[in-house]
XYZ file of C-alpha atoms in Angstrom:
152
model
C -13.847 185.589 91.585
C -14.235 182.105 90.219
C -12.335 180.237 87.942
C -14.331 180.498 84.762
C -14.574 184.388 85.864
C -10.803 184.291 85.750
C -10.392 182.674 81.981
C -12.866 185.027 80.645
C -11.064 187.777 81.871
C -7.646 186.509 80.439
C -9.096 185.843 77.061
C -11.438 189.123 77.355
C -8.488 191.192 78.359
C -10.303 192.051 81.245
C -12.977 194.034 78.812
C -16.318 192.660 77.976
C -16.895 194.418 74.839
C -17.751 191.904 72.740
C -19.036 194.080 69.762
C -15.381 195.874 69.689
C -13.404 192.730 69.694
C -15.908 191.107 66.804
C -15.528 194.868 64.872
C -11.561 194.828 65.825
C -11.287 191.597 64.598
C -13.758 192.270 61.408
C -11.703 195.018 60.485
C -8.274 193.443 60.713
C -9.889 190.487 58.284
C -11.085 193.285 55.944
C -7.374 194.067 55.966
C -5.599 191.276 55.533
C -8.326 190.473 52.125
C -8.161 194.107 50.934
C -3.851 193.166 51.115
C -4.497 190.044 49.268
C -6.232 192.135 46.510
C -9.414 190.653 46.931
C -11.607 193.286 47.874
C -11.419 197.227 48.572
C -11.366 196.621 52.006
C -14.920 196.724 52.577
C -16.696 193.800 53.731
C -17.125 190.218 52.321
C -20.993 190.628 52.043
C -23.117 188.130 49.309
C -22.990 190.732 46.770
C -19.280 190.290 46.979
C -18.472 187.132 48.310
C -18.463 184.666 44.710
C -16.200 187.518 43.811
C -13.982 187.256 46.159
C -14.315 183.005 46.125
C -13.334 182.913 42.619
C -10.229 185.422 43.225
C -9.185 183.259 46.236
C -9.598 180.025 44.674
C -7.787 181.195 41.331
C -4.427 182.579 43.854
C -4.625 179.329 45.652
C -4.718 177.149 42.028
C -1.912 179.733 40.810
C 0.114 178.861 43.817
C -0.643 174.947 43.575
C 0.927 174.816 40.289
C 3.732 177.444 41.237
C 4.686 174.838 44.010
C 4.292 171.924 41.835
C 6.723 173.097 39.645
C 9.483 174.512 41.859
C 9.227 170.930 43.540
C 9.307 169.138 40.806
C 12.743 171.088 39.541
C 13.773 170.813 43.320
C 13.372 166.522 43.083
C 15.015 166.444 39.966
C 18.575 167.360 42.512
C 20.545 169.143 39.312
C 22.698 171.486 41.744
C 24.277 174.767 40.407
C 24.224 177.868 42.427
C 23.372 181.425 41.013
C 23.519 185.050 41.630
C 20.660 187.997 41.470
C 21.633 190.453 39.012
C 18.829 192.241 38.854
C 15.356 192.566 40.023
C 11.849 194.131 39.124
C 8.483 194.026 40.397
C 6.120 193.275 37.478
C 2.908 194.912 39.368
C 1.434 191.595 39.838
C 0.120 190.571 42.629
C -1.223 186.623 43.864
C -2.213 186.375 47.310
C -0.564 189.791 48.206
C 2.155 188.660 46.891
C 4.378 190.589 44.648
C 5.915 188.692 41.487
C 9.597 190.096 40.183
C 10.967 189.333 37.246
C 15.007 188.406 38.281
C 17.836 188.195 36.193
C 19.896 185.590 37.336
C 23.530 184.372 36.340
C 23.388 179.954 36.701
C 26.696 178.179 37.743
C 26.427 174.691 37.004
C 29.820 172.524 38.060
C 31.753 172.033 34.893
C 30.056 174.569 32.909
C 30.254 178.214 31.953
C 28.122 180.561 33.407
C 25.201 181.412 31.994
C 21.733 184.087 32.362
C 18.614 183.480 33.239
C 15.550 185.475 33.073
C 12.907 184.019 35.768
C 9.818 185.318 36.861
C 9.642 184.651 41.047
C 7.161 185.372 43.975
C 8.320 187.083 46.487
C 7.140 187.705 49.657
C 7.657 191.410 50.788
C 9.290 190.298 54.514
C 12.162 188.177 51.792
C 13.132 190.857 49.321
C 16.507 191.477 50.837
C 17.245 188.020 49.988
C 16.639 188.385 46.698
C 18.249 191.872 46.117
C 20.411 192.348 43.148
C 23.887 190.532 44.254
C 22.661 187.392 46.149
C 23.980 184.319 46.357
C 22.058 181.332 46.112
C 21.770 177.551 45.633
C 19.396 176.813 42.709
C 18.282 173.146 41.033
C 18.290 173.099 37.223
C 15.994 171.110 34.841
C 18.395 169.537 32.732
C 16.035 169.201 30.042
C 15.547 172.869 30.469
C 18.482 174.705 32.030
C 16.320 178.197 32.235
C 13.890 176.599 34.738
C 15.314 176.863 37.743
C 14.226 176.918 41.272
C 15.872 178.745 44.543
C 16.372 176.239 47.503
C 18.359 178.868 49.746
């Protein structure tokens, strides 16, 4: 066995089933879009796929101007800290992602302690860190001292 008989083996797995690595791998992208919320799971096919273009490209503009924001509270460097005192999934999804609206109590250095009700993505692999009694550093908008932002 030769050396290029060798690599295709590693990166076949030692099977040359083409068709059931392209289905396998097909099937898990089917997935990963029907997760996203972009399709039933079936197959991006042209019927579907300026459907499922548009719903992309409106997650990833919702999530350009979600980061825009939190980064623009985050550069602003108002430090406080806060705690989760309650949490709910609103239903929605972007991306997969589930949004929760969180009430949180703000600590701000010199200043009573005060609520805030902010709506926050969350991935599902974080959502013990954002369970109902969490501690966390947050940046305030001075101009606004509801808009926060998380930064632990």
């Amino acid at each position: 066995m030769g050396l290029f008989d060798r690599a295709k083996n590693a990166f076949g797995g030692g099977d040359n089933d083409w068709a059931a690595q392209a289905k396998a791998a097909q099937d898990l992208a089917n997935q990963h879009l029907q997760a996203a919320g972009y399709t039933d799971g079936s197959p991006v096919t042209m019927a579907n796929a300026g459907q499922v273009s548009q719903a992309a490209q409106a997650d990833h503009d919702a999530l350009n101007a979600y980061g825009q924001e939190l980064n623009r509270i985050i550069a602003i460097r108002h430090p406080g800290s806060a705690v989760i005192t309650n949490s709910v999934d609103t239903g929605e999804r972007t991306a997969g992602n589930p949004w929760h609206q969180l009430e949180v109590q703000v600590s701000l250095p010199g200043a009573e302690p005060y609520l805030v009700s902010k709506r926050e993505m969350v991935a599902p692999q974080f959502l013990a860190s954002y369970a109902p009694g969490t501690n966390h550093d947050v940046k305030v908008d001075p101009a606004d001292p509801n808009n926060i932002a998380f930064t632990s």
